[in-house]
Short mmCIF file of C-alpha atoms in Angstrom, two decimals:
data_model
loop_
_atom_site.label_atom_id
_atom_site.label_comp_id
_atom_site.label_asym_id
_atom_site.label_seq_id
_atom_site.Cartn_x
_atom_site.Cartn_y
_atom_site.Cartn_z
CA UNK A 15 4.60 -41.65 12.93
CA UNK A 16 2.72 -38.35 13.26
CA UNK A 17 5.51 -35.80 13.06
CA UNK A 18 3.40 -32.52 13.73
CA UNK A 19 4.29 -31.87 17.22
CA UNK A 20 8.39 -32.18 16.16
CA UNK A 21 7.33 -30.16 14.04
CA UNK A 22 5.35 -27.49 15.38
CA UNK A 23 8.05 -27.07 18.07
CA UNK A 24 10.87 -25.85 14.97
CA UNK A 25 8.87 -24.36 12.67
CA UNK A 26 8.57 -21.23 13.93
CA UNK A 27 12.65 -21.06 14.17
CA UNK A 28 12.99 -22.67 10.74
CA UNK A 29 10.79 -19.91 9.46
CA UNK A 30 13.20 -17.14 10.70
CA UNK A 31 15.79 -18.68 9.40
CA UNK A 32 14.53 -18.41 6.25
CA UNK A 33 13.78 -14.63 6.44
CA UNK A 34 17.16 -13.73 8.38
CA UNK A 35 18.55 -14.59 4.97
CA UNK A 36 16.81 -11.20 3.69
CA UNK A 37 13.11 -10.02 2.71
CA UNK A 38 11.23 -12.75 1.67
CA UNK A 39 7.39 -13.64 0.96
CA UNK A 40 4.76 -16.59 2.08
CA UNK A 41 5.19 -18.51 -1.18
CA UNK A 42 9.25 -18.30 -1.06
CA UNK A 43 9.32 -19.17 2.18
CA UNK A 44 6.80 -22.28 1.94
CA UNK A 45 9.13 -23.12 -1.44
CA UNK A 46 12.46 -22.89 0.98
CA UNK A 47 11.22 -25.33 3.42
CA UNK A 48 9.63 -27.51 1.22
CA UNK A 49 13.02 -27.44 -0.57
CA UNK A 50 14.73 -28.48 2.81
CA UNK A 51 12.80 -31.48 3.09
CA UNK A 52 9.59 -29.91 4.82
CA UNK A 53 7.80 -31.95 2.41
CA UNK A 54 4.34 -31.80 3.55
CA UNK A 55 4.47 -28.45 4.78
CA UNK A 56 1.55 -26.46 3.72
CA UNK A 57 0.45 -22.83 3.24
CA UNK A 58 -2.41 -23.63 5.96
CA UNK A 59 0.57 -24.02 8.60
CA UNK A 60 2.74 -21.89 7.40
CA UNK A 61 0.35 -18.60 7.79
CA UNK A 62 -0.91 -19.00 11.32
CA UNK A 63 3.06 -19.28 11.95
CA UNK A 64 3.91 -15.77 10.23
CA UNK A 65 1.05 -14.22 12.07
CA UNK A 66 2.17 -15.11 15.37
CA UNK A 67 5.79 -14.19 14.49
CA UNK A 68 4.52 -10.64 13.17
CA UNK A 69 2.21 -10.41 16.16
CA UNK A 70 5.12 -10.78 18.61
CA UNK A 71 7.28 -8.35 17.18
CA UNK A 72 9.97 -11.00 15.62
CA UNK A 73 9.22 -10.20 11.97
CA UNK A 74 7.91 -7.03 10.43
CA UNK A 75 5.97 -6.60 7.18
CA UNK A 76 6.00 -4.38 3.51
CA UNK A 77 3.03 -4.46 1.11
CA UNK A 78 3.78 -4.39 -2.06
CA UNK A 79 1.81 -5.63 -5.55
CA UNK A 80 2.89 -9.01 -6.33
CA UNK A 81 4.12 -9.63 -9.96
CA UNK A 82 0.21 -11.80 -10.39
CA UNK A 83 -1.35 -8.84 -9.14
CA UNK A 84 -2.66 -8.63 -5.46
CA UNK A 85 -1.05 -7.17 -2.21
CA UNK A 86 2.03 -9.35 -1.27
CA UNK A 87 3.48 -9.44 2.13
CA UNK A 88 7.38 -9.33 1.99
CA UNK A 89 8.65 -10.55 5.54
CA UNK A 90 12.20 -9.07 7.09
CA UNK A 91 13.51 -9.90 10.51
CA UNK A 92 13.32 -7.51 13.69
CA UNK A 93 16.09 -6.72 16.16
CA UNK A 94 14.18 -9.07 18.65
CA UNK A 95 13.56 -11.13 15.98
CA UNK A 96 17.46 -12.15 15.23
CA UNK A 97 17.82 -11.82 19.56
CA UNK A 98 15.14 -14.55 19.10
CA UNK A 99 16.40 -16.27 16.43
CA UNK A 100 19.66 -16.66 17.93
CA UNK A 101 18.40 -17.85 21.50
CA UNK A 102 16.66 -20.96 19.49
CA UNK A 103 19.40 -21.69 17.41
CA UNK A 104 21.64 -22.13 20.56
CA UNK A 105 18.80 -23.74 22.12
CA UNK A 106 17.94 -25.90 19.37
CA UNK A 107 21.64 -27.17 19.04
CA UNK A 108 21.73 -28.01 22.73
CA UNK A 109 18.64 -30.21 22.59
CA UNK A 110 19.84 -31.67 19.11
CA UNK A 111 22.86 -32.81 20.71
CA UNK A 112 21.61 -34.01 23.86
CA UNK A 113 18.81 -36.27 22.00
CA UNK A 114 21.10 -37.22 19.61
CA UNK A 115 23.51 -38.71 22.47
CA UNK A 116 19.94 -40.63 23.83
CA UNK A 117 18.31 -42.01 20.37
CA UNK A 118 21.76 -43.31 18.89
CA UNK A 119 23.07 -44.78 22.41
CA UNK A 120 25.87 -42.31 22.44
CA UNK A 121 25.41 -42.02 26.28
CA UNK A 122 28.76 -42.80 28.34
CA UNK A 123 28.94 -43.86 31.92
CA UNK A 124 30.46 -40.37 32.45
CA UNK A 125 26.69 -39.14 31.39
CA UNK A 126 25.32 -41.05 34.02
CA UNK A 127 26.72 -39.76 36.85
CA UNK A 128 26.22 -36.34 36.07
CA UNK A 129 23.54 -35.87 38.10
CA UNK A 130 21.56 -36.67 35.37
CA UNK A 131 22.50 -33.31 33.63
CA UNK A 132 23.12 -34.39 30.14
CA UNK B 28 -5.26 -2.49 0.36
CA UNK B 29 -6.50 -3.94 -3.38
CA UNK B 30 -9.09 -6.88 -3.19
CA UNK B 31 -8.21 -10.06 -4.28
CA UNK B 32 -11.27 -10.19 -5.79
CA UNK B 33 -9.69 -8.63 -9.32
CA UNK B 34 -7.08 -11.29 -9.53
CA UNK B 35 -8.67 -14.41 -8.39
CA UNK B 36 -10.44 -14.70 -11.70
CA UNK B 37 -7.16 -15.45 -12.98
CA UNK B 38 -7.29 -19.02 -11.04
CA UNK B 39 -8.49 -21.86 -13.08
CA UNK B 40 -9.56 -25.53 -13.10
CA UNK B 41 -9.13 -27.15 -9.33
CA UNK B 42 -7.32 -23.78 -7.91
CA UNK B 43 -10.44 -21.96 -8.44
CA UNK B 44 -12.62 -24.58 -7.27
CA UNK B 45 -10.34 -24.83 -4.02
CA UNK B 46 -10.36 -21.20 -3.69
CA UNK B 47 -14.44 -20.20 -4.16
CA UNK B 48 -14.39 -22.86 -1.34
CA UNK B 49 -11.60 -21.15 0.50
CA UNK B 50 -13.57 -17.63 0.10
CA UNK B 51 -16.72 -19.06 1.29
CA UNK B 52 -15.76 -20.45 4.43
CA UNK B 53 -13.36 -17.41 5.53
CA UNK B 54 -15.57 -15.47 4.35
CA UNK B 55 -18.35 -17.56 6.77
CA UNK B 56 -15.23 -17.07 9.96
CA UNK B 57 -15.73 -14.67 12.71
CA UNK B 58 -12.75 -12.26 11.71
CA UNK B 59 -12.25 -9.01 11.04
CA UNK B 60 -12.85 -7.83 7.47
CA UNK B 61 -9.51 -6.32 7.05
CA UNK B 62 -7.88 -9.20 8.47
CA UNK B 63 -10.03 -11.13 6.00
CA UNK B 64 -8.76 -9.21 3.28
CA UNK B 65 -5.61 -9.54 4.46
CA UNK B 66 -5.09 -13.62 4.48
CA UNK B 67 -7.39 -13.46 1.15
CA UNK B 68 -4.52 -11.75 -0.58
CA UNK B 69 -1.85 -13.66 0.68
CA UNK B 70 -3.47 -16.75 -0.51
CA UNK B 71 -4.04 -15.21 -3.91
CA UNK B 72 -0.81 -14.62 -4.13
CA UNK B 73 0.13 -18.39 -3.34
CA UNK B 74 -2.41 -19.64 -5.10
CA UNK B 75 -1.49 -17.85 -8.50
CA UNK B 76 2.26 -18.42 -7.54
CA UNK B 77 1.61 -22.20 -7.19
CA UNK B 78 -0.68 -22.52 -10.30
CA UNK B 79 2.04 -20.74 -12.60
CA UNK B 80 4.96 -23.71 -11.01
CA UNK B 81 1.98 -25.79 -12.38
CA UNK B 82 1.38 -27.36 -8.74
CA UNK B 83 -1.73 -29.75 -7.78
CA UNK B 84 -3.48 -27.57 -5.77
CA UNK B 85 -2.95 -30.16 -2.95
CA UNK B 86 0.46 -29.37 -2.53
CA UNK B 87 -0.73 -25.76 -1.02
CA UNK B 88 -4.13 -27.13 0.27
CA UNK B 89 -3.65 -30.95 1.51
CA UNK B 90 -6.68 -33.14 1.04
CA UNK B 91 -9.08 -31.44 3.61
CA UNK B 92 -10.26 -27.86 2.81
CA UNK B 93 -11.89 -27.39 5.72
CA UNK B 94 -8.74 -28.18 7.84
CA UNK B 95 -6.40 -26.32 5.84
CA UNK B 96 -9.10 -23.02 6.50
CA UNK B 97 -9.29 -24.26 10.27
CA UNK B 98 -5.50 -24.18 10.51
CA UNK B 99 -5.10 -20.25 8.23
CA UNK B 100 -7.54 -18.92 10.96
CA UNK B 101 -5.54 -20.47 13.99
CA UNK B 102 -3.55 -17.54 13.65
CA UNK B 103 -6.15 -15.02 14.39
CA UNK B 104 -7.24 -14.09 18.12
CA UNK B 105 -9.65 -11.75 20.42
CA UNK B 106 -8.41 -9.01 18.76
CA UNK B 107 -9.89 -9.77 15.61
CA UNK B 108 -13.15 -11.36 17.31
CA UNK B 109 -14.15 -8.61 19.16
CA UNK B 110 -12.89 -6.44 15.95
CA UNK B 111 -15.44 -8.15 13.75
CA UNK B 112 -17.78 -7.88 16.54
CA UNK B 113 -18.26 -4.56 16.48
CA UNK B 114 -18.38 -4.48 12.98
CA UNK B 115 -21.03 -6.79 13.02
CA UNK B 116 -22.95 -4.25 14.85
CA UNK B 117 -22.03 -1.10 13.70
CA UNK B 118 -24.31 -0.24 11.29
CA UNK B 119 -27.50 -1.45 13.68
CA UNK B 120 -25.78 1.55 16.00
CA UNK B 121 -26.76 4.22 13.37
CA UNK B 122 -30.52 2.66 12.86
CA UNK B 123 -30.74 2.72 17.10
CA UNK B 124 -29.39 6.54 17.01
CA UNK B 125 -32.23 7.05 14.44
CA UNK B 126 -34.70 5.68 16.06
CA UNK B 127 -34.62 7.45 19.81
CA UNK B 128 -35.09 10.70 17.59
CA UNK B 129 -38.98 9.16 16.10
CA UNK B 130 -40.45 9.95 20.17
CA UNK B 131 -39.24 13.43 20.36
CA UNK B 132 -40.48 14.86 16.59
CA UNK B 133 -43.65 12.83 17.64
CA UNK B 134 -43.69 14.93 20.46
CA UNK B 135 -43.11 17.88 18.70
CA UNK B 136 -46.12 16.73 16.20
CA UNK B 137 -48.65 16.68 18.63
CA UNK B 138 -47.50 20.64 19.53
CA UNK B 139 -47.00 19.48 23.37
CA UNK B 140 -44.58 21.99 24.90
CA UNK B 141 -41.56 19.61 25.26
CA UNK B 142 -39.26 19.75 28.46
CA UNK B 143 -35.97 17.66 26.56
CA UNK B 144 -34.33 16.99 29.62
CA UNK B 145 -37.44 15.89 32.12
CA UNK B 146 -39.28 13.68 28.91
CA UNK B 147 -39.03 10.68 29.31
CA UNK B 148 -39.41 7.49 26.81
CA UNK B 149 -40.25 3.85 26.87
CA UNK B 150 -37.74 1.87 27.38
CA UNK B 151 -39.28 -0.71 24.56
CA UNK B 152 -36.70 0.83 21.76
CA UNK B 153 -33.90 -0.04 24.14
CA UNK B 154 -35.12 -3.36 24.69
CA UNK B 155 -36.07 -3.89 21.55
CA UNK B 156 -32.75 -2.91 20.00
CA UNK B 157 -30.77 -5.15 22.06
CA UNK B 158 -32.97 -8.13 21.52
CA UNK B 159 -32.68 -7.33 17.73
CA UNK B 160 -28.68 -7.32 18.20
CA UNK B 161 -28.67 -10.54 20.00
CA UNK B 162 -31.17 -11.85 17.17
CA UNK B 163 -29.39 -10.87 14.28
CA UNK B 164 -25.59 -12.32 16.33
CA UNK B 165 -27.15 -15.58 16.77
CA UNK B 166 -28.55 -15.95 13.05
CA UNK B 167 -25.13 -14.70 11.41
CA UNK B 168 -23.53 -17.66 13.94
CA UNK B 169 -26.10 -20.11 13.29
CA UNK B 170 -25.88 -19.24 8.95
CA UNK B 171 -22.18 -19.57 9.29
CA UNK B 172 -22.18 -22.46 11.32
CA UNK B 173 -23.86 -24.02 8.53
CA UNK B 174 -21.76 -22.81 6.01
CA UNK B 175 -18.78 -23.67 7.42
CA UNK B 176 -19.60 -27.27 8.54
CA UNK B 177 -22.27 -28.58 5.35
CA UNK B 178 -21.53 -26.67 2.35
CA UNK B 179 -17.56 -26.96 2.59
CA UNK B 180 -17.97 -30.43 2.01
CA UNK B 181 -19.86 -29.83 -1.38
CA UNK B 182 -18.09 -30.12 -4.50
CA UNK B 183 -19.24 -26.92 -5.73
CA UNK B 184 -19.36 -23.68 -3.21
CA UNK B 185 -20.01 -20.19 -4.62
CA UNK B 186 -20.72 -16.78 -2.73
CA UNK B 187 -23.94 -17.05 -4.04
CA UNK B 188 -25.24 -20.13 -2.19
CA UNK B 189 -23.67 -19.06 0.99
CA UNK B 190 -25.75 -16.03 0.62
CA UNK B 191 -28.69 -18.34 0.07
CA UNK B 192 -28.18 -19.69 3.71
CA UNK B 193 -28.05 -16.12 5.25
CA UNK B 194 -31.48 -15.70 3.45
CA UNK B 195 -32.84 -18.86 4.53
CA UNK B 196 -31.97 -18.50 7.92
CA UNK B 197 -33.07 -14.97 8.22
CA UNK B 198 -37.29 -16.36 6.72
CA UNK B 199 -36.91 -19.11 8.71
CA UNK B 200 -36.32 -16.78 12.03
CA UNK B 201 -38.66 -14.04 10.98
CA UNK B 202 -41.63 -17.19 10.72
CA UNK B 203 -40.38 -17.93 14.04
CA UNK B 204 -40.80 -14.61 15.43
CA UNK B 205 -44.15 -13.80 14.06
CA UNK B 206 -45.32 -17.05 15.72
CA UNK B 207 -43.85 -15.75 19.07
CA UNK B 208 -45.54 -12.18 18.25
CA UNK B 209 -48.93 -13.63 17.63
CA UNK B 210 -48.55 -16.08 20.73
CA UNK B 211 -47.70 -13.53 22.97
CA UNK B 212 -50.71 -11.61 22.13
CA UNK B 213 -53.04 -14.37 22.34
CA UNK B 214 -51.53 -15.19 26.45
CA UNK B 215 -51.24 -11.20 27.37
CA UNK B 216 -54.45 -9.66 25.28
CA UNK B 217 -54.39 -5.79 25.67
CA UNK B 218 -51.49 -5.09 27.53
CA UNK B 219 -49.53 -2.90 25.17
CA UNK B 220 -48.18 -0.55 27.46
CA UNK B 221 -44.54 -0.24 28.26
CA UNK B 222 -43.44 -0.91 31.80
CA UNK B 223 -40.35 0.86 31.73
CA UNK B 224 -39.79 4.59 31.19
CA UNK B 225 -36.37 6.16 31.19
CA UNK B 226 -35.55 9.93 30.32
CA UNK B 227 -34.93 10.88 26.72
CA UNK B 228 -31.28 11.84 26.63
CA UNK B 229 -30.59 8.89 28.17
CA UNK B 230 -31.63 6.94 25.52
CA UNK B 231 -29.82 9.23 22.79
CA UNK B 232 -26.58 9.34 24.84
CA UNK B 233 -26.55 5.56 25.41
CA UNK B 234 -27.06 5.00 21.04
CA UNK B 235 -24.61 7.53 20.36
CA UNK B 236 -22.01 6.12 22.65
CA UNK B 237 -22.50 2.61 21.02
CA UNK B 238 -22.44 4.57 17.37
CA UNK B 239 -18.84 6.15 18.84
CA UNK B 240 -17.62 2.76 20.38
CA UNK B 241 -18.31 1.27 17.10
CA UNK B 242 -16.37 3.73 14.80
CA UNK B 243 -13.46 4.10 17.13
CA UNK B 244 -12.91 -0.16 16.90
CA UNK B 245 -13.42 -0.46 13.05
CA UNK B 246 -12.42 3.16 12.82
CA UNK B 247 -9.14 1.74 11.05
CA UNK B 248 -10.98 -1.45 8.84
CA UNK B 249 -13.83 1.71 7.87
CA UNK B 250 -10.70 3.44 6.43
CA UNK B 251 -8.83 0.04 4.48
CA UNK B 252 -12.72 -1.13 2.57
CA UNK B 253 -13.38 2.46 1.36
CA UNK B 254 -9.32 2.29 0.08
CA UNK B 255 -10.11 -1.41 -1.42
CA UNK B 256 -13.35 -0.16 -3.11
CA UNK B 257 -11.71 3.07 -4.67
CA UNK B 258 -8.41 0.66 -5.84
CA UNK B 259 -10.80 -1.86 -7.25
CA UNK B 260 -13.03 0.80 -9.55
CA UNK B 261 -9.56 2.84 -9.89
CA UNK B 262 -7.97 -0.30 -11.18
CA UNK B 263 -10.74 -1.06 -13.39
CA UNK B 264 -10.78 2.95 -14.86
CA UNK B 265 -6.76 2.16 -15.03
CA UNK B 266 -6.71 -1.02 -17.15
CA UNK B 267 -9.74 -0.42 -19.29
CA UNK B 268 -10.71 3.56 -19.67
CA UNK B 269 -7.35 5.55 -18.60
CA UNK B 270 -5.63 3.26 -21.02
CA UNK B 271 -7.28 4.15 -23.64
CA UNK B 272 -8.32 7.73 -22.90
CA UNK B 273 -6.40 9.43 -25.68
CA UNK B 274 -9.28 7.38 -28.11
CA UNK B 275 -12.48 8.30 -25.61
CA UNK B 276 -11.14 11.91 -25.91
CA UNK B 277 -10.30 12.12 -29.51
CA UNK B 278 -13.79 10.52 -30.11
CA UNK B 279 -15.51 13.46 -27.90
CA UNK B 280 -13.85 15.53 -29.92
CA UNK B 281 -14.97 14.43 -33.26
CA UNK B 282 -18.56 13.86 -31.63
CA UNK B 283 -18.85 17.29 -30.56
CA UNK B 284 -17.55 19.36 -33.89
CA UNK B 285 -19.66 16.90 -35.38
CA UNK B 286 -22.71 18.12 -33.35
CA UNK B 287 -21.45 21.84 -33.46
CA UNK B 288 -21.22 21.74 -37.43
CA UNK B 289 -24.51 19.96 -37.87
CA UNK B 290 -26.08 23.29 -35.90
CA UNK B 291 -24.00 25.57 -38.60
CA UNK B 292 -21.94 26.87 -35.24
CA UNK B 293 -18.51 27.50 -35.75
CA UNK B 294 -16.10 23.76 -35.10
CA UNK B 295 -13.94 24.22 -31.48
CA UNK B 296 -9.74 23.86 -31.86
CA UNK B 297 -8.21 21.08 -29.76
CA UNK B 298 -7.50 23.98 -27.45
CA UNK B 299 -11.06 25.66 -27.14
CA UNK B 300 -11.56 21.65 -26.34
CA UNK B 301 -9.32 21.09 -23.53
CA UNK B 302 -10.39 24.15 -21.92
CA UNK B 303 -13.88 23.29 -22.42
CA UNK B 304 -13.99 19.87 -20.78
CA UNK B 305 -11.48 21.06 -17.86
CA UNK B 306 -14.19 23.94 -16.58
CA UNK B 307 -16.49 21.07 -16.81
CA UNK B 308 -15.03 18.39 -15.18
CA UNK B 309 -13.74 20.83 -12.40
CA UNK B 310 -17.08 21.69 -11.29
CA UNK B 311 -17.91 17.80 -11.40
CA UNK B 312 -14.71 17.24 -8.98
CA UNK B 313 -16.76 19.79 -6.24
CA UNK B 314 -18.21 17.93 -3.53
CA UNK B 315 -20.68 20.03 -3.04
CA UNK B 316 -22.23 19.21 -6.94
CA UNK B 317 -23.10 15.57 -5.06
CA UNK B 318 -24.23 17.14 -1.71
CA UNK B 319 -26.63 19.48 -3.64
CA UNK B 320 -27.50 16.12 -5.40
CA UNK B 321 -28.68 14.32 -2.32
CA UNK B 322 -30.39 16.76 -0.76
CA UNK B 323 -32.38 17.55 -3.17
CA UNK B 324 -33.10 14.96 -5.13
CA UNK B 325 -35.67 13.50 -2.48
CA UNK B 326 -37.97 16.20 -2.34
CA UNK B 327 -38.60 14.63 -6.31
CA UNK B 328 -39.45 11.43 -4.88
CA UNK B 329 -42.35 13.06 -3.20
CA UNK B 330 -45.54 11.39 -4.77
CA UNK B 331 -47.54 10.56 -2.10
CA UNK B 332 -48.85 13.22 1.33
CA UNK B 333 -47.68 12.34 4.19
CA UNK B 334 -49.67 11.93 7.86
CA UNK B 335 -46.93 14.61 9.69
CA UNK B 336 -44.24 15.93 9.73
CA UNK B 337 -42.81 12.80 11.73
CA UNK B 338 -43.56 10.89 8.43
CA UNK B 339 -42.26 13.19 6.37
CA UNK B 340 -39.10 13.53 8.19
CA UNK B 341 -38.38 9.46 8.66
CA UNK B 342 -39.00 9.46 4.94
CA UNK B 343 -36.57 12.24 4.17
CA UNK B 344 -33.97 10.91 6.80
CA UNK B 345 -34.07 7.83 5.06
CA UNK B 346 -33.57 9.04 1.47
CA UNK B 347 -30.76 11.41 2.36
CA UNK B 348 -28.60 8.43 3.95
CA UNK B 349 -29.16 5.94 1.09
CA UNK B 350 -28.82 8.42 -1.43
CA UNK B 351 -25.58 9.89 0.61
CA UNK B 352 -24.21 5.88 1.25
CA UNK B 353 -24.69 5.28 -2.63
CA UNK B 354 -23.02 8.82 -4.10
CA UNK B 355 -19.97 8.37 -1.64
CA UNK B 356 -19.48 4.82 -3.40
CA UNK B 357 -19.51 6.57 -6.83
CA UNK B 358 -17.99 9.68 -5.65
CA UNK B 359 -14.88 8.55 -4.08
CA UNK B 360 -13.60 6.32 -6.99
CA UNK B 361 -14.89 8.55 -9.69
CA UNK B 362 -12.72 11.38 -7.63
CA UNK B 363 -10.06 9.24 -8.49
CA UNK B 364 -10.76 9.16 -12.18
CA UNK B 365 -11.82 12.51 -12.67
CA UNK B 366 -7.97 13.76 -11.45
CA UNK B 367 -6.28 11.68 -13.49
CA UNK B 368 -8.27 12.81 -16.84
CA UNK B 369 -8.08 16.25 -15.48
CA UNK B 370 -4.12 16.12 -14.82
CA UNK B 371 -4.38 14.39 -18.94
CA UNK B 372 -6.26 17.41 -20.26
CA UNK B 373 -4.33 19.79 -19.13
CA UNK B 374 -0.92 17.95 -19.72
CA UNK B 375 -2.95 18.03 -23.45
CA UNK B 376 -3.54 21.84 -22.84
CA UNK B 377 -0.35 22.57 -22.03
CA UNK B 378 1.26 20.93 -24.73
CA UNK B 379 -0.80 22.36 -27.29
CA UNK B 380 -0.65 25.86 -26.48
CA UNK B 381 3.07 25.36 -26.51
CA UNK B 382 3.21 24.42 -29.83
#
């Protein structure tokens, strides 16, 4: 199964949650996720990503020489940036929970009457 | 900001392959050239980063170069479109300022009391200059275009051949136009006149504003290539000369005493030296040494007479902004240099008068 729209939807979440952890880079943050089991991520999805963050305010940016030589960008989170990353985390856990319930069958006849409000 | 250009020689073997490709086909993309340098960097970075974990270049790339370069540039918007857009076009602006000036000194050749306000000019330089713009638009699109969708796919992609296709491109269009020159002349024989007259000023107000439009948008980009072009000479005077300057300067030193003893004239202390070589160099750090420079130096090239003054003046014009252009490229980095070796000799100075 083609996993890239899942995919696109957290990405930009999973990325701040790797630089609310502190000032990071491209590479570190690619490493991170591909550490978490983003195994296919690559650097061509990860930029466009950062750029949009940066461009909305969410993450600023420090350029400093990188230890191989050329101008690194070291990413830190912004005050909307956490307000952000906060909204999708509570977001993200509401839909996580509520899909969950549908795709393992969890649902209970209480669920159903709810107006269809899960 | 530094180029990326000094460190990604340090990519071998199926990184560098990946990245000429990479730097071809960005490169080839209708974004800004800060921007460009920018994302060039960053991938660098990852790229050097990736090769040192000792990586297959896949792992940063995936299979299809041209998709991974499709998805980097998703990022990028109208901002740095219309950005590169005026870029594109800035330096036509200065030739179109240049060129509404050619009616008035012709004017002033022919010794015809000339009313600046009431003259007016054809409207054919106009015309002409936006056609040109539009002409030259279309051919970058159309060279990049083919770039972008042929030679990615090659196994080998260098600069070099994607400034073959600019070239080609730019014959090819040039054989097209003289065939629409020479066709048009053959359908409408003798009717050179211009149709369209519009005042003067006009004209000059209209090229200056597009000369101002053009700065103010790449105003900041102007500011970051000079920067990148003074790091990358200042980085090369930093890793190769200023690190061994103490050597250069000791064999100056010899060279001259040598020179000085050779002509029976009494041998200069390390002192006399210093002090010697800081007078000089200050009067080499003086702008006005390299303005002198370019103003001058074209009245030199003057081996042939000229028709007018009109002539003579294009001709000067011209000199004094290529010459200008090409001693602001040395200038500016050498700057650079010169400080730092004068800051050295007189840290040297200093230190030997105080012992």
């Amino acid at each position: 199964m083609d996993d890239s729209q899942l995919l696109k939807g957290v990405l930009e979440g999973c990325v701040l949650g790797v630089i609310v952890k502190g000032e990071t880079y491209g590479y570190e943050i690619l490493s991170v996720l591909e550490n978490a089991g983003f195994e296919n991520l690559l650097e061509g999805t990860l930029y466009p990503v950062l750029t949009r963050l940066e461009k909305k305010g969410l993450i600023s940016c420090r350029k400093a020489k990188s230890p191989f030589g050329p101008v690194r960008k070291y990413y830190s989170i912004t005050e909307s940036g956490q307000e952000y990353f906060d909204n999708f985390k509570a977001s993200y856990e509401r839909i996580t929970t509520a899909s969950g319930k549908i795709l393992n069958g969890d649902i209970t006849e209480g669920d159903k009457r709810n107006d269809g409000k899960l | 900001m530094e180029s990326y250009r000094m460190y990604n020689s340090k990519l071998a073997g199926e990184y560098k392959d990946a990245f000429e490709k990479i730097d071809v086909y960005i490169g080839a993309t209708n974004i800004d050239s800060a921007s460009r340098e920018e994302l060039m960097n960053s991938l660098t970075d990852t790229f050097l980063s990736a090769q040192e974990e000792g990586k297959p270049v896949e792992k940063i790339t995936g299979r299809n170069i041209e998709h991974f370069c499709h998805e980097v540039c998703s990022g990028y918007g109208f901002k740095e479109h219309f950005i590169a857009f005026f870029e594109f076009f800035r330096p036509m602006t200065y030739i179109f300022f240049i060129l509404t000036f050619v009616p008035f000194f012709e004017e002033l050749e022919k010794n015809s009391i000339l009313n600046y306000f009431s003259y007016q000019t054809s409207a054919d330089t106009i015309l002409g200059f936006i056609t040109g713009m539009i002409w030259a638009y279309l051919l970058d699109f159309a060279a990049n275009k083919i770039i972008k969708k042929v030679f990615i796919n090659k196994r080998k992609v260098t600069v070099y051949s994607a400034a073959l296709v600019h070239v080609c491109v730019l014959m090819i269009s040039l054989l097209l136009l003289g065939v629409v020159i020479v066709l048009s002349d053959c359908l409408t024989p003798g009717d050179d006149e211009s149709i369209w007259y519009i005042p003067l000023w006009t004209a000059q107000v209209i090229s200056l504003g597009l000369v101002i439009i053009c700065n103010a948008v790449t105003h900041k980009i102007k500011k970051q290539n000079i920067d990148s072009t003074v790091d990358v000479i200042d980085s090369y005077y930093n890793e190769s000369f200023y690190r061994s300057l103490e050597n250069i300067e000791s064999k100056r030193f010899d060279k001259l005493n040598t020179k000085l003893a050779k002509k029976g004239q009494s041998l200069l202390s390390e002192q006399e030296f210093y002090e010697k070589e800081i007078k000089k160099l200050k009067r080499e750090i003086n702008p006005l040494y390299y303005i002198i420079i370019v103003l001058i130096a074209p009245f030199f090239c003057i081996v042939f007479g000229f028709d007018g003054i009109v002539d003579f003046l294009i001709f000067y014009g011209v000199c004094i902004v290529i010459e200008g252009v090409v001693m602001l490229a040395i200038y500016l980095p050498a700057r650079k240099a010169m400080l730092k070796r004068l800051a050295w000799l007189e840290n040297k100075l200093n230190s030997s008068e105080s012992v």
